[in-house]
Amino acid sequence: MKSFKLLILLLFMITWSHAQVIYSPSQQIRVKFALNGNGEPTYEVSYKKRQVIKSSKLGLELNGANQLNSQFTITKIDSTQHDSTWEPVWGEVKSIRNHYNELTVTLLQKATDRSIIIRFRLFNDGVGFRYEFPKQKTLQHMIVKEELTQFALAGDHKTFWIPGDYETNEYVYSTSELSEISPTLRSASADEISTRAVIANGVQTPLMMKSADGLYINIHEAALVNYSAMHLVLDKQQLVLNAHLVPDARGNKAYLQTPASTPWRTVLVSDKATDLIASKTILNLNEPTAIENTSWIKPTKYVGIWWEMHVGTGTWNYSDESNLPLKGTKWNELKPNGRHAANTQNTKRYIDFAAQHGFDGVLIEGWNVGWEDWFGNWKEDVFDFVTPYPDFNVKELQQYAASKNVKLIMHHETSGSVTNYERRMDEAYTFMKEHGYDAVKTGYVGRIVPRGEYHDGQWMVNHYNRVAEKTAQYKIMLDAHEPVRPTGLHRTYPNWLASEAARGNEFNAWSIGNPPEHETILPFTRLMGGPMDYTPGIFEIKMDYYVTQRPFNNQSPNGFQVHTTLAKQLALYVTMYSPLQMAADLPEAYEKRMDAFQFIKDIAVDWDDTKILEAEPGDYLTIARKAKGKNEWFIGSISDENSRTARAILNFLEPKKKYVATLYLDAANAHWKDNPMAYSIRSVLVDNTTQLNLTIAPGGGAAICIKEASAADLKTYKRYK
Ligand code: NOJ
Ligand code: CA
């Protein structure tokens, strides 16, 4: 007996010194941690016995030739299991299971007497790991020069990528083999007012890949707090992705004080694309919220004074003067340009429209002084966030909105001048609360002040998180435009309803826009980290429509358009998950097509359940969601530039019940380019045995609203065939 125990101990010590193996609760994902000959930490990941990440190095480089990546010995190993369930304040599902096996490896670098911990969590759909730095005399302050984490891929996968850029994520996705990525190298010079800073061979996360043998692999991070964003640089020979942290003005990557930890690095993997986008692992790796009372946080459907500026029929600015200082300008004495959209009368029109059609909020952009000279100047004093233009009556609108039971949504465009915003935040939020606003859309267009900082660096990451925290203190909900891409922090800050952080629908108004496949890729990339304020619902698809109404743009058609059919714009309310959804088009565009608008009026923004029915990145997506607290389901199905037949088996409906399904479909001859606004609507009876076959046009979609049938409905509608 004794010798048996000794043998076990001996075996354990041998494995300990060489390798540690841990499995996901399902046993299908396996991570092997090992120190190689030089005491370098390494890990590898496999899924159902197939390699996902080959042996890859771990570690960090600190300033002063200080490496935390070798000469380590293992001093302690712990493994634990966790299985709990929690309820998000809002979400795609009512409750979330947090189920993982954890391995914690404590490492000592003898020569420097420094100790670090590498913690792995294995879920059934992926792996998270991070570095932790306990408080210790030999490691108090850290300047991170680079993180040395590697992801050595097992093949030259099909990859959906955007260039690794410190400043922006608003790109069209490219699809290629990994070895074929070709980000255009473009570094803004020190004094250039540009928002591009692309790294050679760099790509951004969430990075979505598909292996030749059908594995879906996604690399990203969770809980980006007090650190800079991780981009990835490809070693094309080895097919190794190397972490590349966004630098600050001095070239440093992060400043930490122990105890500290990095964000989680995540590798999600599945042989089913549908399971990959249903993953809650990134959310689970974030901290629970500390906000005790969350009753003021409300998923929101809104309209706004917004699209008219993007299509060019209205302006954010009040006058056509330029180079006006924020202080000293007598705004009352300026000559109005006659096209300023955020005026009291127009705002009332939107409030009326919102009230009439059951929207929660109205966003108003261009209400505050400073827009004459807001863009591309890299100047410090741009907006003060409390002074309205002379034609925007804050008090009157507060009363008017309240009388119609509609909430006004504040807009804080900082134009990248973040020091200015930081100084004025408290005053701005106090102003909001005094005037009945409890949601804010922030914006960071242009280069950052402090000059030399990047949108995705540690300084800005801390800023975005500070805004989330401070708005929470004021009981204000947040929608951030142009921030770093999300990493699941909405678990910690549920008042942070959505972010932009990708190329939104707005690009279709004034540029070559977003190709038809764009919305089939975003759920596998950007949306893995959190909800997006994509602003769907554009009905007037071709921008040439506005040419004659554009008083100041050139009068010739530009050919810009939304690259979807109208029915696909409806489907996006289901496929692009967000608790904050805009009906982005002009009221007059909806008034002309009230039958199709009904779907946007009906759609829920909070859900009990979500079923990903079909999915293939870059090609198609069909999702069904059950409205929170109601026996109502909504289905959205979208296609790329190809037509297809989508299938939705309604076996999730309650048995023995009859429902009315209203189908908003592409018309038979619809096409995103040739005939985008042709749709058809019909209502039919369905039950849990129904299989819907939906014909989707090229660049098209289908949107379906399913409600329990009344006795009258049973007589009125026919069974689906
Ligand atoms: C870019 C944002 O994405 C857009 O929504 C906003 O209207 C403009 N900036 C102006 O702030
Ligand atoms: Ca495609």
XYZ file of C-alpha atoms and ligand atoms in Angstrom:
733
model
C 0.000 0.000 0.000
C 2.729 2.346 1.049
C 4.736 1.736 -2.082
C 1.615 2.261 -4.175
C 1.129 5.696 -2.611
C 4.769 6.462 -3.196
C 4.410 5.457 -6.801
C 1.418 7.751 -7.226
C 3.350 10.593 -5.622
C 6.329 9.895 -7.817
C 4.192 9.807 -10.941
C 2.542 13.033 -9.879
C 5.903 14.719 -9.370
C 7.116 13.573 -12.748
C 4.061 14.935 -14.488
C 4.240 18.058 -12.379
C 7.727 18.883 -13.490
C 6.867 18.197 -17.103
C 3.300 18.882 -17.905
C -0.120 19.521 -16.496
C -3.198 18.398 -18.332
C -6.696 19.632 -17.714
C -9.986 18.914 -19.479
C -13.220 20.841 -19.948
C -16.250 19.505 -18.017
C -17.337 17.735 -21.242
C -13.804 16.236 -21.550
C -13.703 17.458 -25.151
C -11.295 20.351 -24.715
C -7.871 19.606 -23.361
C -5.162 22.043 -22.322
C -1.624 20.961 -21.639
C 0.603 23.306 -19.687
C 4.338 22.633 -19.624
C 7.650 24.287 -18.852
C 10.122 23.609 -21.615
C 13.859 23.067 -21.092
C 14.648 26.689 -20.406
C 11.821 27.025 -17.887
C 9.615 28.708 -20.488
C 5.881 28.331 -19.867
C 3.959 26.832 -22.782
C 0.414 25.632 -23.416
C -1.470 23.752 -26.067
C -5.163 23.291 -26.756
C -7.004 20.448 -28.439
C -10.675 19.815 -29.141
C -12.020 16.279 -29.608
C -8.417 15.122 -29.987
C -7.753 17.628 -32.791
C -5.066 20.231 -32.316
C -6.351 23.783 -32.041
C -3.324 25.568 -30.560
C 0.041 23.818 -30.899
C 2.645 24.261 -28.173
C 2.779 28.053 -27.705
C 4.836 30.255 -25.450
C 3.548 32.357 -22.579
C 5.131 35.280 -20.775
C 5.778 38.995 -20.678
C 8.594 41.379 -21.391
C 9.049 44.183 -18.888
C 11.121 47.321 -19.291
C 14.857 47.216 -18.759
C 15.647 43.855 -20.397
C 13.459 42.279 -17.838
C 11.830 39.084 -19.016
C 9.043 37.156 -17.380
C 9.046 34.308 -19.850
C 11.776 31.836 -18.872
C 13.861 30.352 -16.042
C 10.699 29.433 -14.196
C 10.026 26.510 -11.921
C 6.605 25.377 -10.796
C 6.048 25.947 -7.086
C 2.359 25.173 -6.810
C -0.470 23.658 -8.760
C -4.153 23.859 -7.949
C -7.149 22.603 -9.790
C -10.770 23.334 -8.978
C -14.190 22.935 -10.514
C -16.919 25.493 -10.763
C -20.577 25.221 -11.699
C -23.035 28.027 -11.044
C -25.841 29.883 -12.765
C -26.477 33.613 -12.851
C -29.080 35.930 -14.284
C -27.927 38.821 -16.433
C -29.732 42.142 -16.010
C -30.562 41.834 -19.724
C -29.407 39.481 -22.394
C -29.961 36.874 -25.061
C -30.987 34.308 -22.467
C -32.568 34.523 -19.041
C -29.916 32.637 -17.142
C -26.321 31.722 -17.855
C -24.430 28.666 -16.691
C -20.848 29.289 -15.642
C -19.283 25.847 -15.746
C -15.547 25.300 -15.905
C -12.514 23.410 -14.636
C -9.649 25.550 -13.478
C -5.921 25.003 -13.351
C -3.706 27.454 -11.502
C 0.036 27.224 -11.929
C 2.306 29.272 -9.664
C 5.721 29.897 -11.146
C 8.917 31.181 -9.560
C 11.779 32.824 -11.391
C 14.571 31.941 -9.002
C 17.191 34.442 -10.154
C 14.860 37.403 -9.667
C 12.752 35.859 -6.873
C 9.615 36.808 -8.800
C 6.464 34.815 -8.782
C 3.601 34.843 -11.267
C 0.447 32.787 -11.643
C -1.057 31.504 -14.871
C -4.704 30.608 -14.486
C -6.599 28.496 -17.034
C -10.355 28.032 -17.172
C -11.756 25.338 -19.414
C -15.366 25.651 -20.477
C -17.195 23.299 -22.811
C -16.809 25.774 -25.660
C -13.398 27.229 -25.016
C -10.498 28.244 -22.854
C -9.625 31.403 -20.968
C -6.237 32.061 -19.401
C -4.544 35.018 -17.824
C -1.427 36.120 -15.982
C -1.621 37.195 -12.356
C 1.067 39.090 -10.466
C 0.807 38.711 -6.696
C 2.002 41.561 -4.512
C 5.687 40.974 -3.745
C 8.756 43.021 -2.873
C 10.566 41.929 -6.009
C 7.720 42.910 -8.315
C 5.910 46.068 -7.296
C 5.614 48.300 -10.336
C 5.611 46.856 -13.805
C 6.002 48.537 -17.166
C 4.932 46.009 -19.761
C 6.953 46.292 -22.962
C 5.107 43.456 -24.653
C 3.040 40.440 -23.835
C 4.686 37.340 -25.271
C 1.595 35.159 -25.518
C 1.508 33.051 -28.659
C -1.248 31.235 -30.484
C 0.431 28.635 -32.731
C -2.229 27.491 -35.148
C -2.535 23.963 -36.409
C -3.329 24.970 -39.994
C -3.618 27.764 -42.496
C -7.234 28.478 -41.631
C -9.825 30.482 -43.490
C -9.745 33.764 -41.573
C -12.121 36.712 -41.266
C -9.895 39.647 -40.446
C -9.548 43.385 -40.188
C -6.141 45.096 -39.954
C -4.528 45.484 -36.542
C -5.016 49.214 -36.050
C -4.427 51.075 -32.782
C -7.061 53.666 -33.616
C -10.084 52.125 -35.260
C -12.041 48.951 -35.899
C -14.356 50.432 -38.546
C -13.201 48.213 -41.393
C -14.763 45.931 -43.963
C -13.716 42.320 -43.216
C -11.398 40.464 -45.552
C -11.631 36.697 -45.893
C -8.487 34.763 -46.787
C -6.236 32.012 -45.626
C -4.337 33.168 -42.586
C -1.026 33.231 -44.468
C -2.616 35.559 -47.033
C -3.549 38.361 -44.650
C -2.276 41.646 -46.018
C -3.119 44.559 -43.793
C -2.141 47.772 -45.494
C 0.701 49.221 -43.517
C -0.117 52.780 -42.647
C 1.302 54.703 -39.745
C 0.063 58.173 -39.071
C 3.003 60.527 -38.666
C 3.308 62.272 -35.341
C 1.539 65.483 -36.318
C -0.900 64.090 -38.852
C -4.575 64.344 -38.069
C -5.445 60.819 -39.039
C -7.079 57.921 -37.332
C -5.083 55.079 -38.822
C -2.169 53.263 -37.241
C -1.885 49.821 -38.781
C 0.671 47.235 -37.646
C 2.557 45.104 -40.207
C 0.971 41.621 -40.436
C -1.387 42.641 -37.647
C -5.017 41.684 -37.243
C -7.596 42.542 -34.609
C -9.583 40.321 -32.316
C -12.150 38.825 -32.071
C -10.397 36.878 -34.826
C -12.585 34.248 -36.458
C -11.117 31.237 -38.227
C -12.348 28.007 -39.758
C -10.045 25.043 -40.213
C -10.075 22.883 -43.332
C -11.588 20.073 -41.275
C -14.442 22.214 -40.026
C -13.405 23.586 -36.638
C -14.604 27.093 -35.806
C -11.969 28.908 -33.760
C -12.242 32.358 -32.234
C -9.454 34.241 -30.439
C -10.275 37.280 -28.316
C -9.981 38.545 -24.759
C -12.303 39.001 -21.788
C -12.419 41.719 -19.139
C -10.111 44.305 -20.675
C -9.390 46.360 -17.562
C -6.348 48.557 -16.858
C -4.433 47.135 -19.825
C -4.224 47.838 -23.535
C -6.078 45.925 -26.233
C -4.429 42.827 -27.655
C -3.944 42.746 -31.396
C -2.220 39.790 -33.075
C 0.780 39.769 -35.374
C 1.234 36.801 -37.674
C 4.483 34.973 -38.176
C 3.648 33.789 -41.682
C 6.254 31.002 -41.808
C 5.258 29.401 -38.537
C 1.545 30.339 -38.579
C 1.957 31.697 -35.072
C -0.090 34.665 -33.905
C 1.861 36.772 -31.441
C 0.146 39.083 -28.977
C 0.804 42.731 -29.791
C -0.434 45.199 -27.186
C -1.373 48.723 -28.206
C 1.341 51.145 -27.060
C 1.036 54.500 -25.357
C 2.699 57.766 -26.385
C 6.067 56.473 -25.097
C 5.799 53.060 -26.698
C 4.988 51.267 -23.450
C 2.138 48.803 -23.394
C 0.825 48.838 -19.830
C 1.653 50.140 -16.374
C 0.694 47.833 -13.526
C 1.097 47.827 -9.792
C 0.972 44.477 -8.031
C -1.289 42.786 -7.179
C -2.455 42.865 -10.773
C -3.634 40.629 -13.552
C -3.994 40.769 -17.318
C -7.289 40.359 -19.165
C -8.238 36.776 -20.049
C -7.045 35.491 -23.392
C -9.807 33.409 -24.937
C -9.765 30.601 -27.465
C -13.277 29.424 -28.302
C -13.661 26.307 -30.376
C -16.458 24.155 -31.709
C -17.277 22.002 -34.704
C -20.615 23.805 -34.876
C -20.725 27.452 -35.922
C -24.061 27.755 -34.115
C -22.488 26.755 -30.769
C -19.621 29.157 -31.202
C -21.843 32.232 -31.409
C -24.023 30.974 -28.563
C -20.962 30.908 -26.280
C -21.196 32.748 -22.961
C -17.578 32.083 -21.987
C -16.356 35.648 -22.538
C -19.199 36.956 -20.396
C -18.518 34.332 -17.718
C -14.887 35.407 -17.490
C -15.956 38.916 -16.512
C -16.670 39.946 -12.936
C -20.271 40.054 -11.702
C -21.690 43.532 -11.391
C -21.257 45.455 -8.176
C -24.347 47.558 -8.938
C -26.893 46.504 -6.324
C -30.028 48.093 -7.667
C -30.242 47.617 -11.418
C -33.946 48.406 -11.825
C -33.132 51.681 -13.622
C -31.310 49.833 -16.398
C -33.733 49.283 -19.267
C -33.206 47.736 -22.684
C -34.179 50.508 -25.073
C -35.633 50.916 -28.555
C -35.129 54.385 -29.917
C -35.384 56.777 -32.840
C -33.361 59.919 -33.301
C -32.192 63.036 -35.033
C -29.319 61.257 -36.683
C -29.786 59.722 -40.143
C -30.695 63.096 -41.631
C -27.172 64.299 -40.880
C -25.648 61.133 -42.316
C -27.601 61.360 -45.575
C -26.828 65.067 -45.703
C -30.244 66.711 -45.494
C -29.536 68.228 -42.076
C -26.475 69.368 -40.135
C -25.085 68.924 -36.645
C -23.791 72.510 -36.742
C -26.063 75.509 -36.320
C -24.211 78.010 -38.482
C -21.857 77.788 -41.429
C -19.153 79.753 -39.653
C -15.919 77.942 -38.965
C -13.009 78.197 -36.551
C -15.199 79.342 -33.691
C -13.733 79.128 -30.205
C -15.851 77.281 -27.664
C -15.519 80.131 -25.212
C -16.231 83.674 -26.333
C -18.463 82.876 -29.294
C -21.842 84.576 -29.042
C -23.868 81.673 -30.405
C -27.059 83.735 -30.383
C -25.569 86.211 -32.785
C -24.420 83.671 -35.372
C -26.315 83.399 -38.625
C -28.191 80.065 -38.574
C -27.658 77.913 -41.662
C -31.311 76.913 -41.803
C -30.535 73.193 -41.840
C -29.686 72.569 -38.184
C -31.592 69.361 -37.384
C -31.534 69.426 -33.581
C -34.013 72.256 -33.216
C -36.915 72.280 -30.775
C -39.595 71.813 -33.398
C -37.908 68.880 -35.131
C -37.197 67.233 -31.787
C -40.896 67.490 -30.926
C -41.710 65.811 -34.215
C -39.473 62.879 -33.236
C -40.950 62.759 -29.731
C -44.422 62.577 -31.263
C -43.311 59.826 -33.617
C -41.704 57.854 -30.760
C -44.803 58.233 -28.571
C -47.150 57.237 -31.363
C -45.225 54.072 -32.222
C -44.145 52.932 -28.775
C -40.427 53.767 -28.770
C -38.674 54.363 -25.450
C -36.277 57.083 -26.472
C -35.220 59.858 -28.843
C -31.530 60.516 -29.471
C -30.651 64.068 -30.438
C -27.278 64.778 -32.014
C -26.044 68.290 -32.701
C -27.911 69.895 -29.776
C -24.869 71.450 -28.146
C -22.502 74.148 -29.314
C -19.173 73.287 -30.921
C -20.062 71.418 -34.110
C -18.953 74.249 -36.405
C -15.401 73.192 -35.771
C -15.520 69.749 -34.247
C -13.772 67.422 -36.619
C -10.150 66.659 -37.330
C -8.587 69.576 -35.501
C -6.985 67.658 -32.676
C -7.847 70.573 -30.446
C -8.570 70.471 -26.767
C -11.656 72.627 -26.179
C -14.362 71.398 -28.522
C -17.591 70.787 -26.615
C -18.719 71.654 -23.105
C -21.727 69.257 -23.062
C -23.977 71.752 -21.274
C -24.562 74.652 -23.673
C -27.384 74.126 -26.194
C -27.615 75.895 -29.526
C -30.001 78.888 -29.498
C -32.729 76.932 -31.311
C -32.725 73.967 -28.917
C -34.841 74.578 -25.814
C -33.730 72.052 -23.206
C -36.415 72.872 -20.601
C -39.274 72.947 -23.052
C -38.228 69.613 -24.551
C -37.805 68.066 -21.120
C -41.434 68.862 -20.349
C -42.675 67.872 -23.763
C -40.918 64.486 -23.689
C -42.141 63.795 -20.155
C -45.716 64.638 -21.154
C -45.462 62.016 -23.923
C -43.698 59.470 -21.728
C -40.633 59.424 -23.976
C -37.021 59.571 -22.767
C -34.527 61.880 -24.430
C -31.113 60.351 -25.104
C -28.100 62.598 -24.634
C -25.237 62.821 -27.106
C -21.660 63.520 -25.991
C -19.368 63.629 -28.994
C -15.895 64.264 -27.570
C -14.180 64.322 -30.988
C -11.320 62.517 -29.266
C -10.613 65.322 -26.818
C -10.821 63.086 -23.805
C -9.020 65.269 -21.283
C -11.712 67.851 -22.017
C -14.437 65.258 -21.450
C -12.840 63.959 -18.254
C -12.820 67.488 -16.839
C -16.460 68.061 -17.708
C -18.017 64.647 -17.066
C -19.518 65.351 -13.645
C -21.033 68.607 -14.775
C -22.346 66.967 -17.939
C -23.994 64.044 -16.113
C -25.474 66.377 -13.501
C -26.906 68.480 -16.340
C -28.390 65.331 -17.871
C -30.079 64.192 -14.684
C -31.469 67.685 -14.075
C -33.029 67.642 -17.524
C -34.512 64.171 -17.564
C -31.874 62.297 -19.550
C -30.821 58.862 -18.299
C -28.915 57.516 -21.276
C -25.895 58.885 -23.116
C -24.265 58.088 -26.420
C -20.587 59.010 -26.319
C -18.310 59.414 -29.331
C -14.560 59.488 -29.959
C -14.174 60.595 -33.568
C -10.624 61.672 -34.458
C -7.272 61.496 -32.751
C -7.042 61.377 -29.000
C -6.074 64.213 -26.678
C -3.808 63.599 -24.729
C -1.953 63.649 -28.039
C -0.068 60.459 -28.731
C -2.532 58.173 -26.967
C -4.462 55.690 -29.101
C -8.112 54.648 -28.965
C -7.117 51.095 -27.968
C -4.337 51.838 -25.473
C -4.404 51.425 -21.702
C -5.103 55.119 -21.055
C -8.236 55.056 -23.213
C -9.314 51.627 -21.967
C -9.264 53.100 -18.478
C -11.228 56.080 -19.721
C -14.029 53.984 -21.294
C -14.274 51.924 -18.115
C -14.266 55.062 -15.972
C -17.166 56.430 -18.029
C -19.065 53.157 -17.496
C -18.448 53.382 -13.774
C -19.263 57.047 -13.433
C -22.418 56.871 -15.525
C -23.498 53.960 -13.314
C -23.039 56.195 -10.259
C -25.379 58.709 -11.882
C -27.776 55.915 -12.943
C -27.088 56.659 -16.594
C -27.089 54.061 -19.374
C -24.223 54.141 -21.852
C -23.704 53.615 -25.581
C -20.075 54.218 -26.619
C -19.150 54.990 -30.225
C -15.558 54.620 -31.457
C -14.316 52.875 -28.295
C -12.050 49.834 -28.057
C -14.002 46.698 -29.013
C -15.929 45.104 -26.136
C -14.710 42.186 -24.034
C -17.822 41.232 -22.070
C -17.592 44.077 -19.557
C -21.354 44.532 -19.791
C -21.586 41.794 -17.156
C -19.747 44.117 -14.767
C -21.365 47.306 -16.075
C -24.882 46.350 -17.208
C -25.623 50.050 -17.705
C -23.182 49.870 -20.650
C -25.891 48.714 -23.039
C -23.936 48.760 -26.273
C -20.960 50.056 -28.195
C -20.288 50.740 -31.809
C -16.640 49.596 -32.187
C -17.066 48.238 -35.714
C -18.234 49.446 -39.083
C -21.891 50.340 -38.573
C -24.792 50.905 -40.939
C -23.859 54.606 -41.166
C -21.041 53.770 -43.624
C -23.723 52.896 -46.185
C -24.881 56.523 -46.187
C -21.620 58.176 -47.153
C -19.104 55.644 -48.405
C -18.761 52.454 -50.419
C -20.454 51.026 -47.369
C -20.657 47.523 -45.968
C -20.821 44.586 -48.388
C -23.819 42.195 -48.140
C -21.741 39.637 -46.214
C -20.776 42.164 -43.505
C -23.652 41.353 -41.157
C -23.023 37.611 -41.518
C -19.464 38.108 -40.214
C -20.020 40.563 -37.355
C -21.767 38.042 -35.037
C -18.627 35.829 -35.267
C -16.211 38.692 -34.706
C -17.150 41.997 -33.108
C -20.311 40.743 -31.414
C -18.433 37.984 -29.557
C -17.360 40.704 -27.115
C -20.728 42.374 -26.649
C -23.722 44.152 -28.169
C -23.350 46.592 -31.033
C -25.338 49.741 -31.730
C -25.424 48.902 -35.454
C -28.428 51.188 -36.151
C -30.453 48.929 -38.467
C -33.844 49.622 -40.002
C -32.955 51.682 -43.086
C -35.918 51.481 -45.493
C -34.867 54.089 -48.070
C -32.046 51.951 -49.389
C -30.543 54.080 -52.182
C -28.933 57.364 -51.178
C -29.523 58.953 -54.576
C -33.048 59.473 -53.262
C -31.694 62.333 -51.155
C -29.669 64.064 -53.839
C -32.221 66.726 -54.688
C -32.904 67.314 -51.003
C -29.287 67.829 -50.102
C -28.938 71.555 -50.063
C -25.211 71.707 -49.668
C -23.698 68.482 -50.979
C -22.891 68.141 -54.630
C -26.082 67.572 -56.574
C -24.939 64.597 -58.614
C -25.899 61.064 -57.586
C -23.139 59.203 -55.772
C -24.577 55.705 -56.034
C -24.129 55.033 -52.317
C -26.614 52.619 -50.848
C -27.372 50.177 -48.071
C -26.116 46.777 -49.269
C -29.123 44.767 -48.147
C -32.765 44.385 -49.006
C -35.366 46.069 -46.826
C -36.419 42.712 -45.359
C -32.811 42.090 -44.290
C -32.822 45.416 -42.427
C -35.709 43.979 -40.385
C -33.930 40.660 -39.804
C -30.933 42.523 -38.317
C -33.013 43.355 -35.215
C -32.780 39.651 -34.409
C -29.395 38.658 -35.817
C -27.425 41.650 -34.425
C -28.053 41.185 -30.732
C -28.294 44.393 -28.711
C -30.435 45.602 -25.801
C -30.222 48.997 -27.476
C -31.765 49.123 -30.930
C -32.394 52.128 -33.113
C -35.008 52.510 -35.802
C -32.443 54.470 -37.708
C -34.306 55.787 -40.745
C -36.308 59.013 -40.981
C -39.928 59.016 -39.731
C -41.078 59.796 -43.277
C -39.371 56.633 -44.572
C -41.406 54.614 -42.071
C -44.640 56.507 -42.614
C -44.536 55.406 -46.251
C -44.203 51.724 -45.286
C -46.149 51.273 -42.090
C -46.794 47.583 -42.823
C -43.078 46.741 -42.719
C -42.461 49.189 -39.870
C -44.831 47.085 -37.758
C -42.032 44.528 -37.277
C -39.736 47.180 -35.743
C -42.588 48.296 -33.505
C -43.169 44.700 -32.366
C -39.585 43.521 -31.933
C -38.420 42.929 -28.361
C -35.067 44.181 -27.055
C -34.690 41.740 -24.173
C -34.881 37.961 -24.303
C -35.630 34.845 -22.273
C -34.087 32.514 -24.777
C -32.108 32.368 -28.011
C -31.741 29.536 -30.524
C -29.084 29.811 -33.187
C -30.777 27.760 -35.904
C -28.237 27.944 -38.748
C -24.941 29.781 -39.122
C -21.912 29.999 -41.351
C -19.573 32.988 -41.004
C -19.562 35.111 -44.128
C -22.540 33.276 -45.624
C -25.738 33.120 -43.574
C -27.340 33.189 -40.166
C -30.786 32.291 -38.761
C -31.663 33.045 -35.140
C -34.872 32.680 -33.106
C -35.383 34.558 -29.846
C -38.125 34.479 -27.232
C -39.175 37.888 -25.900
C -38.580 38.394 -22.183
C -41.605 37.432 -20.112
C -43.823 36.857 -23.160
C -44.817 33.882 -25.263
C -43.601 35.643 -28.417
C -40.787 34.603 -30.711
C -38.899 36.556 -33.331
C -36.826 35.029 -36.090
C -34.257 36.764 -38.234
C -32.498 35.157 -41.152
C -29.900 36.841 -43.342
C -27.801 35.915 -46.329
C -24.683 37.344 -47.940
C -24.700 38.297 -51.647
C -26.124 34.860 -52.516
C -29.754 33.846 -52.433
C -30.673 30.796 -50.364
C -33.444 28.932 -48.659
C -33.331 29.288 -44.907
C -34.928 26.659 -42.712
C -36.501 27.308 -39.353
C -37.941 24.330 -37.493
C -40.267 25.754 -34.865
C -39.908 22.896 -32.367
C -39.149 25.422 -29.626
C -42.774 26.610 -29.561
C -44.993 25.285 -26.786
C -46.614 22.012 -27.800
C -50.301 21.956 -28.669
C -50.492 25.732 -29.045
C -51.320 27.556 -32.254
C -49.472 30.699 -33.163
C -49.745 33.391 -35.814
C -46.495 33.929 -37.652
C -46.166 37.165 -39.602
C -43.525 36.725 -42.273
C -41.665 39.758 -43.637
C -39.940 38.410 -46.708
C -37.977 39.510 -49.737
C -40.321 39.764 -52.723
C -39.718 37.121 -55.386
C -37.700 39.538 -57.526
C -35.869 41.314 -54.689
C -32.119 41.865 -54.860
C -29.910 44.036 -52.651
C -28.685 46.039 -55.645
C -31.296 45.779 -58.374
C -34.482 45.737 -56.335
C -33.776 46.158 -52.622
C -37.066 47.623 -51.433
C -39.363 44.854 -52.707
C -40.872 42.899 -49.834
C -43.954 40.870 -49.055
C -45.790 40.314 -45.799
C -48.174 37.527 -44.896
C -49.568 35.920 -41.757
C -50.035 32.184 -41.288
C -50.809 29.715 -38.509
C -47.890 27.668 -37.162
C -47.149 25.297 -34.298
C -44.202 23.374 -32.927
C -44.295 20.912 -35.826
C -43.944 23.600 -38.504
C -40.840 23.903 -40.625
C -40.526 27.263 -42.359
C -38.675 27.371 -45.664
C -37.746 30.947 -46.351
C -36.517 32.145 -49.717
C -33.886 34.795 -49.166
C -32.848 37.117 -51.989
C -29.208 37.935 -52.767
C -28.221 40.278 -49.910
C -31.620 39.610 -48.430
C -33.283 38.458 -45.266
C -36.451 37.325 -43.559
C -37.988 38.594 -40.338
C -40.738 36.747 -38.505
C -42.900 37.647 -35.561
C -44.680 34.737 -33.838
C -47.463 35.321 -31.307
C -50.068 33.041 -29.769
C -53.167 32.866 -31.951
C -56.487 34.221 -30.686
C -59.825 32.560 -31.521
C -60.331 35.177 -34.229
C -56.853 34.477 -35.668
C -57.678 30.785 -35.961
C -60.578 31.698 -38.205
C -58.727 34.357 -40.188
C -55.425 32.700 -41.069
C -54.489 29.541 -42.921
C -51.979 26.960 -41.826
C -48.444 27.490 -43.172
C -47.657 25.374 -46.203
C -19.788 58.715 -35.499
C -20.875 57.945 -34.851
O -20.764 56.573 -35.115
C -22.187 58.482 -35.346
O -23.240 57.701 -34.836
C -22.314 59.923 -34.959
O -23.501 60.430 -35.537
C -21.131 60.734 -35.452
N -19.907 60.115 -35.106
C -21.132 62.136 -34.867
O -20.919 62.063 -33.494
Ca -19.965 34.516 -48.417
